[in-house]
Amino acid sequence: MLKTIGRSVLSLTSRMLWPAARLYARQGYFSGQDWSGFQPRRIAIVACHWIGDTFWASQVVPVLAERFPQARIFAVTKPFCVDLWAGLIPPAQVIAARAIVSDRHREAVDWSALRQAAADLRGRDFDLVIDLTGNRYSAAFSFLLRPAVSLGFGGDELGWLYSQTVPDARRSGAHLSEQPFRVIEPLLAGWAQTFAYRLPLRAPSLTVSPESQRQKLGLAGSYFVMAPGAGWSEKQWPTAKFIQAGRGLAMHASGVVVIGSSAQEPLCREVAAAIPGGKALAGRAMSEVIALLAGSAGLLCNDSGVGHLAAALGVRTAVVFTGVTDPALCRPLGREGVVKVACQDTPIDEIIYHLRQGGG
């Protein structure tokens, strides 16, 4: 109840800024847009979520590039997600932004830093900003860039700062992959009659060699990867289960590599130490993680971003859902037979069997 009242107050307060917002915005920003004749020169995609959501956001780039062949496309993204745009956008057009908060429960909010980040990029003179993050911070940032027009979903109490707001696909029970395409749908009017998300996925380009990763880790043959961490504890399969599965996988490979973020290093070390030939690899650059996944025989993980990457790379993947997120909405997508969705009670032998079908 208090949360609802707080949101209402914030929404009312933000609306009081309407006259100032109109003065700040470029002429015609709030006047509605005929997208059918729109030809932007510079497009900024604001995608400052975690790995999985950012991966899905990157999938719209080929469509936008085909729709607007003369436009330069930029991505504003989390520093650790920069490598996810490799092969889709030139490196100089991928901008790392720490100030745009994805989850205020896990990240500190600094409005001053957010305003400064927008000021630093305002000179790029964007014709179109597409906000695929969809919260109050990204909505404010998109507006402060002072583009000719903007598109976004959600935006919480500041969603009115977009030139046009599209419905939030997450509320309709659509898969994560649908959200970015729902946002750009108005741009496709008159160009494509319909657009539905389809395989194959566009995986990030490899900037690090899988073979160099194998040599660095001293792996002489095939190996499996496990990622026992998750965004929050309720999404994590018990550590003992990962250890048991890792021991089973180790019988069929030269090693098991346990990956995670820097914060998950203790967990990675604990799991790796309990597995014969286990190796902990936490806090590595995304380019190294992608190469590691690409060269592996398979991945076992919780509902987390690395599962989406592995599936996109064509790597056999087993993802454990603990019940706090819905596999229908969040499962990785890949070729038939590549992805196995498991639950807490799925027999470990069944998971090992699935992963071994990849050649391990």
mmCIF file with all atom_site columns, C-alpha atoms in Angstrom, residues 31-192:
data_model
loop_
_atom_site.group_PDB
_atom_site.id
_atom_site.type_symbol
_atom_site.label_atom_id
_atom_site.label_alt_id
_atom_site.label_comp_id
_atom_site.label_asym_id
_atom_site.label_entity_id
_atom_site.label_seq_id
_atom_site.pdbx_PDB_ins_code
_atom_site.Cartn_x
_atom_site.Cartn_y
_atom_site.Cartn_z
_atom_site.occupancy
_atom_site.B_iso_or_equiv
_atom_site.pdbx_formal_charge
_atom_site.auth_seq_id
_atom_site.auth_comp_id
_atom_site.auth_asym_id
_atom_site.auth_atom_id
_atom_site.pdbx_PDB_model_num
ATOM 1   C CA . SER A 1 31  ? 3.893  16.080  -31.040 1.00 0.00 ? 31  SER A CA 1
ATOM 2   C CA . GLY A 1 32  ? 3.582  12.535  -32.309 1.00 0.00 ? 32  GLY A CA 1
ATOM 3   C CA . GLN A 1 33  ? 5.608  10.982  -35.081 1.00 0.00 ? 33  GLN A CA 1
ATOM 4   C CA . ASP A 1 34  ? 4.841  9.661   -38.543 1.00 0.00 ? 34  ASP A CA 1
ATOM 5   C CA . TRP A 1 35  ? 7.279  6.768   -38.403 1.00 0.00 ? 35  TRP A CA 1
ATOM 6   C CA . SER A 1 36  ? 6.577  5.631   -41.976 1.00 0.00 ? 36  SER A CA 1
ATOM 7   C CA . GLY A 1 37  ? 8.629  8.477   -43.442 1.00 0.00 ? 37  GLY A CA 1
ATOM 8   C CA . PHE A 1 38  ? 11.159 8.695   -40.636 1.00 0.00 ? 38  PHE A CA 1
ATOM 9   C CA . GLN A 1 39  ? 14.824 8.461   -41.664 1.00 0.00 ? 39  GLN A CA 1
ATOM 10  C CA . PRO A 1 40  ? 17.113 8.953   -38.645 1.00 0.00 ? 40  PRO A CA 1
ATOM 11  C CA . ARG A 1 41  ? 20.840 9.595   -39.095 1.00 0.00 ? 41  ARG A CA 1
ATOM 12  C CA . ARG A 1 42  ? 21.894 8.539   -35.598 1.00 0.00 ? 42  ARG A CA 1
ATOM 13  C CA . ILE A 1 43  ? 20.090 5.999   -33.430 1.00 0.00 ? 43  ILE A CA 1
ATOM 14  C CA . ALA A 1 44  ? 20.925 5.258   -29.798 1.00 0.00 ? 44  ALA A CA 1
ATOM 15  C CA . ILE A 1 45  ? 19.776 2.005   -28.202 1.00 0.00 ? 45  ILE A CA 1
ATOM 16  C CA . VAL A 1 46  ? 19.732 2.313   -24.410 1.00 0.00 ? 46  VAL A CA 1
ATOM 17  C CA . ALA A 1 47  ? 20.167 -1.223  -23.063 1.00 0.00 ? 47  ALA A CA 1
ATOM 18  C CA . CYS A 1 48  ? 21.486 -1.156  -19.517 1.00 0.00 ? 48  CYS A CA 1
ATOM 19  C CA . HIS A 1 49  ? 20.111 -4.373  -18.091 1.00 0.00 ? 49  HIS A CA 1
ATOM 20  C CA . TRP A 1 50  ? 21.987 -7.492  -17.052 1.00 0.00 ? 50  TRP A CA 1
ATOM 21  C CA . ILE A 1 51  ? 23.420 -10.031 -19.472 1.00 0.00 ? 51  ILE A CA 1
ATOM 22  C CA . GLY A 1 52  ? 20.256 -11.838 -20.585 1.00 0.00 ? 52  GLY A CA 1
ATOM 23  C CA . ASP A 1 53  ? 18.115 -8.768  -21.264 1.00 0.00 ? 53  ASP A CA 1
ATOM 24  C CA . THR A 1 54  ? 21.014 -7.006  -22.959 1.00 0.00 ? 54  THR A CA 1
ATOM 25  C CA . PHE A 1 55  ? 21.566 -10.007 -25.213 1.00 0.00 ? 55  PHE A CA 1
ATOM 26  C CA . TRP A 1 56  ? 17.930 -9.892  -26.316 1.00 0.00 ? 56  TRP A CA 1
ATOM 27  C CA . ALA A 1 57  ? 18.165 -6.127  -26.846 1.00 0.00 ? 57  ALA A CA 1
ATOM 28  C CA . SER A 1 58  ? 21.112 -6.635  -29.191 1.00 0.00 ? 58  SER A CA 1
ATOM 29  C CA . GLN A 1 59  ? 18.951 -8.808  -31.460 1.00 0.00 ? 59  GLN A CA 1
ATOM 30  C CA . VAL A 1 60  ? 17.142 -5.765  -32.877 1.00 0.00 ? 60  VAL A CA 1
ATOM 31  C CA . VAL A 1 61  ? 20.318 -4.314  -34.405 1.00 0.00 ? 61  VAL A CA 1
ATOM 32  C CA . PRO A 1 62  ? 20.217 -6.281  -37.708 1.00 0.00 ? 62  PRO A CA 1
ATOM 33  C CA . VAL A 1 63  ? 16.557 -5.329  -38.171 1.00 0.00 ? 63  VAL A CA 1
ATOM 34  C CA . LEU A 1 64  ? 17.225 -1.637  -37.510 1.00 0.00 ? 64  LEU A CA 1
ATOM 35  C CA . ALA A 1 65  ? 20.266 -1.707  -39.793 1.00 0.00 ? 65  ALA A CA 1
ATOM 36  C CA . GLU A 1 66  ? 18.153 -3.111  -42.608 1.00 0.00 ? 66  GLU A CA 1
ATOM 37  C CA . ARG A 1 67  ? 15.292 -0.705  -41.940 1.00 0.00 ? 67  ARG A CA 1
ATOM 38  C CA . PHE A 1 68  ? 17.572 2.366   -41.762 1.00 0.00 ? 68  PHE A CA 1
ATOM 39  C CA . PRO A 1 69  ? 20.654 1.544   -43.879 1.00 0.00 ? 69  PRO A CA 1
ATOM 40  C CA . GLN A 1 70  ? 21.978 5.114   -43.767 1.00 0.00 ? 70  GLN A CA 1
ATOM 41  C CA . ALA A 1 71  ? 21.794 5.451   -39.987 1.00 0.00 ? 71  ALA A CA 1
ATOM 42  C CA . ARG A 1 72  ? 24.655 5.029   -37.536 1.00 0.00 ? 72  ARG A CA 1
ATOM 43  C CA . ILE A 1 73  ? 23.510 2.851   -34.637 1.00 0.00 ? 73  ILE A CA 1
ATOM 44  C CA . PHE A 1 74  ? 24.967 3.316   -31.157 1.00 0.00 ? 74  PHE A CA 1
ATOM 45  C CA . ALA A 1 75  ? 24.450 1.198   -28.046 1.00 0.00 ? 75  ALA A CA 1
ATOM 46  C CA . VAL A 1 76  ? 24.526 2.599   -24.509 1.00 0.00 ? 76  VAL A CA 1
ATOM 47  C CA . THR A 1 77  ? 25.088 -0.378  -22.237 1.00 0.00 ? 77  THR A CA 1
ATOM 48  C CA . LYS A 1 78  ? 26.587 -1.698  -19.007 1.00 0.00 ? 78  LYS A CA 1
ATOM 49  C CA . PRO A 1 79  ? 30.412 -1.837  -19.016 1.00 0.00 ? 79  PRO A CA 1
ATOM 50  C CA . PHE A 1 80  ? 30.411 -5.610  -18.540 1.00 0.00 ? 80  PHE A CA 1
ATOM 51  C CA . CYS A 1 81  ? 28.024 -6.044  -21.503 1.00 0.00 ? 81  CYS A CA 1
ATOM 52  C CA . VAL A 1 82  ? 30.050 -4.134  -24.098 1.00 0.00 ? 82  VAL A CA 1
ATOM 53  C CA . ASP A 1 83  ? 31.294 -7.363  -25.714 1.00 0.00 ? 83  ASP A CA 1
ATOM 54  C CA . LEU A 1 84  ? 27.727 -8.550  -26.332 1.00 0.00 ? 84  LEU A CA 1
ATOM 55  C CA . TRP A 1 85  ? 27.481 -6.025  -29.179 1.00 0.00 ? 85  TRP A CA 1
ATOM 56  C CA . ALA A 1 86  ? 30.602 -7.282  -30.975 1.00 0.00 ? 86  ALA A CA 1
ATOM 57  C CA . GLY A 1 87  ? 29.949 -7.968  -34.641 1.00 0.00 ? 87  GLY A CA 1
ATOM 58  C CA . LEU A 1 88  ? 26.694 -5.990  -34.553 1.00 0.00 ? 88  LEU A CA 1
ATOM 59  C CA . ILE A 1 89  ? 27.880 -2.440  -33.893 1.00 0.00 ? 89  ILE A CA 1
ATOM 60  C CA . PRO A 1 90  ? 31.377 -0.958  -34.446 1.00 0.00 ? 90  PRO A CA 1
ATOM 61  C CA . PRO A 1 91  ? 33.287 -0.815  -31.129 1.00 0.00 ? 91  PRO A CA 1
ATOM 62  C CA . ALA A 1 92  ? 33.506 2.987   -31.258 1.00 0.00 ? 92  ALA A CA 1
ATOM 63  C CA . GLN A 1 93  ? 29.691 3.136   -31.249 1.00 0.00 ? 93  GLN A CA 1
ATOM 64  C CA . VAL A 1 94  ? 29.248 0.989   -28.139 1.00 0.00 ? 94  VAL A CA 1
ATOM 65  C CA . ILE A 1 95  ? 29.187 3.289   -25.105 1.00 0.00 ? 95  ILE A CA 1
ATOM 66  C CA . ALA A 1 96  ? 29.686 1.987   -21.570 1.00 0.00 ? 96  ALA A CA 1
ATOM 67  C CA . ALA A 1 97  ? 27.422 3.682   -19.026 1.00 0.00 ? 97  ALA A CA 1
ATOM 68  C CA . ARG A 1 98  ? 27.631 2.887   -15.327 1.00 0.00 ? 98  ARG A CA 1
ATOM 69  C CA . ALA A 1 99  ? 25.118 5.490   -14.190 1.00 0.00 ? 99  ALA A CA 1
ATOM 70  C CA . ILE A 1 100 ? 21.961 3.979   -15.670 1.00 0.00 ? 100 ILE A CA 1
ATOM 71  C CA . VAL A 1 101 ? 20.507 1.697   -13.027 1.00 0.00 ? 101 VAL A CA 1
ATOM 72  C CA . SER A 1 102 ? 18.847 -1.557  -14.017 1.00 0.00 ? 102 SER A CA 1
ATOM 73  C CA . ASP A 1 103 ? 17.831 -2.733  -10.553 1.00 0.00 ? 103 ASP A CA 1
ATOM 74  C CA . ARG A 1 104 ? 17.875 -0.182  -7.733  1.00 0.00 ? 104 ARG A CA 1
ATOM 75  C CA . HIS A 1 105 ? 17.807 -2.997  -5.177  1.00 0.00 ? 105 HIS A CA 1
ATOM 76  C CA . ARG A 1 106 ? 21.216 -4.191  -6.398  1.00 0.00 ? 106 ARG A CA 1
ATOM 77  C CA . GLU A 1 107 ? 22.696 -0.915  -7.666  1.00 0.00 ? 107 GLU A CA 1
ATOM 78  C CA . ALA A 1 108 ? 23.255 2.473   -6.100  1.00 0.00 ? 108 ALA A CA 1
ATOM 79  C CA . VAL A 1 109 ? 21.312 5.308   -7.721  1.00 0.00 ? 109 VAL A CA 1
ATOM 80  C CA . ASP A 1 110 ? 23.234 8.491   -8.501  1.00 0.00 ? 110 ASP A CA 1
ATOM 81  C CA . TRP A 1 111 ? 21.053 10.999  -10.337 1.00 0.00 ? 111 TRP A CA 1
ATOM 82  C CA . SER A 1 112 ? 23.920 13.452  -10.650 1.00 0.00 ? 112 SER A CA 1
ATOM 83  C CA . ALA A 1 113 ? 26.053 10.855  -12.449 1.00 0.00 ? 113 ALA A CA 1
ATOM 84  C CA . LEU A 1 114 ? 23.106 9.967   -14.688 1.00 0.00 ? 114 LEU A CA 1
ATOM 85  C CA . ARG A 1 115 ? 22.634 13.622  -15.702 1.00 0.00 ? 115 ARG A CA 1
ATOM 86  C CA . GLN A 1 116 ? 26.358 13.944  -16.379 1.00 0.00 ? 116 GLN A CA 1
ATOM 87  C CA . ALA A 1 117 ? 26.367 10.803  -18.538 1.00 0.00 ? 117 ALA A CA 1
ATOM 88  C CA . ALA A 1 118 ? 23.537 12.266  -20.632 1.00 0.00 ? 118 ALA A CA 1
ATOM 89  C CA . ALA A 1 119 ? 25.341 15.611  -20.897 1.00 0.00 ? 119 ALA A CA 1
ATOM 90  C CA . ASP A 1 120 ? 28.475 13.850  -22.142 1.00 0.00 ? 120 ASP A CA 1
ATOM 91  C CA . LEU A 1 121 ? 26.542 12.220  -24.973 1.00 0.00 ? 121 LEU A CA 1
ATOM 92  C CA . ARG A 1 122 ? 24.142 15.020  -25.864 1.00 0.00 ? 122 ARG A CA 1
ATOM 93  C CA . GLY A 1 123 ? 26.520 16.343  -28.495 1.00 0.00 ? 123 GLY A CA 1
ATOM 94  C CA . ARG A 1 124 ? 26.033 13.168  -30.541 1.00 0.00 ? 124 ARG A CA 1
ATOM 95  C CA . ASP A 1 125 ? 22.761 14.751  -31.688 1.00 0.00 ? 125 ASP A CA 1
ATOM 96  C CA . PHE A 1 126 ? 20.677 11.571  -31.789 1.00 0.00 ? 126 PHE A CA 1
ATOM 97  C CA . ASP A 1 127 ? 17.619 11.619  -34.015 1.00 0.00 ? 127 ASP A CA 1
ATOM 98  C CA . LEU A 1 128 ? 16.131 8.601   -32.288 1.00 0.00 ? 128 LEU A CA 1
ATOM 99  C CA . VAL A 1 129 ? 16.635 7.032   -28.862 1.00 0.00 ? 129 VAL A CA 1
ATOM 100 C CA . ILE A 1 130 ? 15.174 3.563   -28.282 1.00 0.00 ? 130 ILE A CA 1
ATOM 101 C CA . ASP A 1 131 ? 15.024 2.729   -24.579 1.00 0.00 ? 131 ASP A CA 1
ATOM 102 C CA . LEU A 1 132 ? 15.055 -1.042  -24.105 1.00 0.00 ? 132 LEU A CA 1
ATOM 103 C CA . THR A 1 133 ? 15.804 -0.808  -20.378 1.00 0.00 ? 133 THR A CA 1
ATOM 104 C CA . GLY A 1 134 ? 12.403 0.502   -19.419 1.00 0.00 ? 134 GLY A CA 1
ATOM 105 C CA . ASN A 1 135 ? 12.659 2.072   -15.961 1.00 0.00 ? 135 ASN A CA 1
ATOM 106 C CA . ARG A 1 136 ? 12.560 5.574   -14.512 1.00 0.00 ? 136 ARG A CA 1
ATOM 107 C CA . TYR A 1 137 ? 16.336 5.985   -14.756 1.00 0.00 ? 137 TYR A CA 1
ATOM 108 C CA . SER A 1 138 ? 16.623 4.985   -18.394 1.00 0.00 ? 138 SER A CA 1
ATOM 109 C CA . ALA A 1 139 ? 13.528 7.034   -19.276 1.00 0.00 ? 139 ALA A CA 1
ATOM 110 C CA . ALA A 1 140 ? 15.084 10.132  -17.701 1.00 0.00 ? 140 ALA A CA 1
ATOM 111 C CA . PHE A 1 141 ? 18.435 9.431   -19.375 1.00 0.00 ? 141 PHE A CA 1
ATOM 112 C CA . SER A 1 142 ? 16.797 8.986   -22.793 1.00 0.00 ? 142 SER A CA 1
ATOM 113 C CA . PHE A 1 143 ? 14.988 12.295  -22.428 1.00 0.00 ? 143 PHE A CA 1
ATOM 114 C CA . LEU A 1 144 ? 18.084 14.122  -21.178 1.00 0.00 ? 144 LEU A CA 1
ATOM 115 C CA . LEU A 1 145 ? 19.959 13.059  -24.325 1.00 0.00 ? 145 LEU A CA 1
ATOM 116 C CA . ARG A 1 146 ? 17.591 15.514  -26.051 1.00 0.00 ? 146 ARG A CA 1
ATOM 117 C CA . PRO A 1 147 ? 16.922 13.444  -29.158 1.00 0.00 ? 147 PRO A CA 1
ATOM 118 C CA . ALA A 1 148 ? 14.506 14.424  -31.901 1.00 0.00 ? 148 ALA A CA 1
ATOM 119 C CA . VAL A 1 149 ? 12.216 11.571  -30.776 1.00 0.00 ? 149 VAL A CA 1
ATOM 120 C CA . SER A 1 150 ? 12.296 8.581   -28.447 1.00 0.00 ? 150 SER A CA 1
ATOM 121 C CA . LEU A 1 151 ? 10.588 5.213   -28.053 1.00 0.00 ? 151 LEU A CA 1
ATOM 122 C CA . GLY A 1 152 ? 10.347 3.177   -24.886 1.00 0.00 ? 152 GLY A CA 1
ATOM 123 C CA . PHE A 1 153 ? 8.266  0.837   -22.756 1.00 0.00 ? 153 PHE A CA 1
ATOM 124 C CA . GLY A 1 154 ? 7.396  1.141   -19.097 1.00 0.00 ? 154 GLY A CA 1
ATOM 125 C CA . GLY A 1 155 ? 9.532  3.915   -17.720 1.00 0.00 ? 155 GLY A CA 1
ATOM 126 C CA . ASP A 1 156 ? 7.712  3.689   -14.387 1.00 0.00 ? 156 ASP A CA 1
ATOM 127 C CA . GLU A 1 157 ? 6.530  7.130   -13.303 1.00 0.00 ? 157 GLU A CA 1
ATOM 128 C CA . LEU A 1 158 ? 8.676  8.833   -15.972 1.00 0.00 ? 158 LEU A CA 1
ATOM 129 C CA . GLY A 1 159 ? 7.350  6.929   -18.968 1.00 0.00 ? 159 GLY A CA 1
ATOM 130 C CA . TRP A 1 160 ? 5.645  10.103  -20.162 1.00 0.00 ? 160 TRP A CA 1
ATOM 131 C CA . LEU A 1 161 ? 9.102  11.468  -21.047 1.00 0.00 ? 161 LEU A CA 1
ATOM 132 C CA . TYR A 1 162 ? 9.211  9.290   -24.186 1.00 0.00 ? 162 TYR A CA 1
ATOM 133 C CA . SER A 1 163 ? 7.840  10.651  -27.437 1.00 0.00 ? 163 SER A CA 1
ATOM 134 C CA . GLN A 1 164 ? 5.887  7.399   -27.675 1.00 0.00 ? 164 GLN A CA 1
ATOM 135 C CA . THR A 1 165 ? 5.408  4.633   -25.129 1.00 0.00 ? 165 THR A CA 1
ATOM 136 C CA . VAL A 1 166 ? 4.691  1.095   -26.302 1.00 0.00 ? 166 VAL A CA 1
ATOM 137 C CA . PRO A 1 167 ? 2.972  -1.586  -24.191 1.00 0.00 ? 167 PRO A CA 1
ATOM 138 C CA . ASP A 1 168 ? 5.182  -3.635  -21.909 1.00 0.00 ? 168 ASP A CA 1
ATOM 139 C CA . ALA A 1 169 ? 5.281  -7.098  -23.497 1.00 0.00 ? 169 ALA A CA 1
ATOM 140 C CA . ARG A 1 170 ? 6.283  -8.678  -20.194 1.00 0.00 ? 170 ARG A CA 1
ATOM 141 C CA . ARG A 1 171 ? 2.789  -8.082  -18.862 1.00 0.00 ? 171 ARG A CA 1
ATOM 142 C CA . SER A 1 172 ? 1.261  -10.052 -21.726 1.00 0.00 ? 172 SER A CA 1
ATOM 143 C CA . GLY A 1 173 ? 3.191  -13.211 -20.882 1.00 0.00 ? 173 GLY A CA 1
ATOM 144 C CA . ALA A 1 174 ? 5.541  -12.866 -23.848 1.00 0.00 ? 174 ALA A CA 1
ATOM 145 C CA . HIS A 1 175 ? 9.038  -14.331 -23.817 1.00 0.00 ? 175 HIS A CA 1
ATOM 146 C CA . LEU A 1 176 ? 11.933 -11.990 -23.018 1.00 0.00 ? 176 LEU A CA 1
ATOM 147 C CA . SER A 1 177 ? 12.960 -12.080 -26.654 1.00 0.00 ? 177 SER A CA 1
ATOM 148 C CA . GLU A 1 178 ? 9.728  -10.339 -27.672 1.00 0.00 ? 178 GLU A CA 1
ATOM 149 C CA . GLN A 1 179 ? 10.151 -7.144  -25.649 1.00 0.00 ? 179 GLN A CA 1
ATOM 150 C CA . PRO A 1 180 ? 12.783 -5.370  -27.789 1.00 0.00 ? 180 PRO A CA 1
ATOM 151 C CA . PHE A 1 181 ? 10.869 -6.107  -30.980 1.00 0.00 ? 181 PHE A CA 1
ATOM 152 C CA . ARG A 1 182 ? 7.609  -4.823  -29.492 1.00 0.00 ? 182 ARG A CA 1
ATOM 153 C CA . VAL A 1 183 ? 9.377  -1.535  -28.766 1.00 0.00 ? 183 VAL A CA 1
ATOM 154 C CA . ILE A 1 184 ? 10.617 -1.051  -32.342 1.00 0.00 ? 184 ILE A CA 1
ATOM 155 C CA . GLU A 1 185 ? 7.347  -2.222  -33.935 1.00 0.00 ? 185 GLU A CA 1
ATOM 156 C CA . PRO A 1 186 ? 6.181  1.343   -34.726 1.00 0.00 ? 186 PRO A CA 1
ATOM 157 C CA . LEU A 1 187 ? 9.371  1.862   -36.743 1.00 0.00 ? 187 LEU A CA 1
ATOM 158 C CA . LEU A 1 188 ? 8.538  -1.111  -38.954 1.00 0.00 ? 188 LEU A CA 1
ATOM 159 C CA . ALA A 1 189 ? 5.077  0.112   -39.955 1.00 0.00 ? 189 ALA A CA 1
ATOM 160 C CA . GLY A 1 190 ? 4.825  0.326   -43.730 1.00 0.00 ? 190 GLY A CA 1
ATOM 161 C CA . TRP A 1 191 ? 8.128  -1.486  -44.112 1.00 0.00 ? 191 TRP A CA 1
ATOM 162 C CA . ALA A 1 192 ? 7.331  -4.940  -42.785 1.00 0.00 ? 192 ALA A CA 1
#
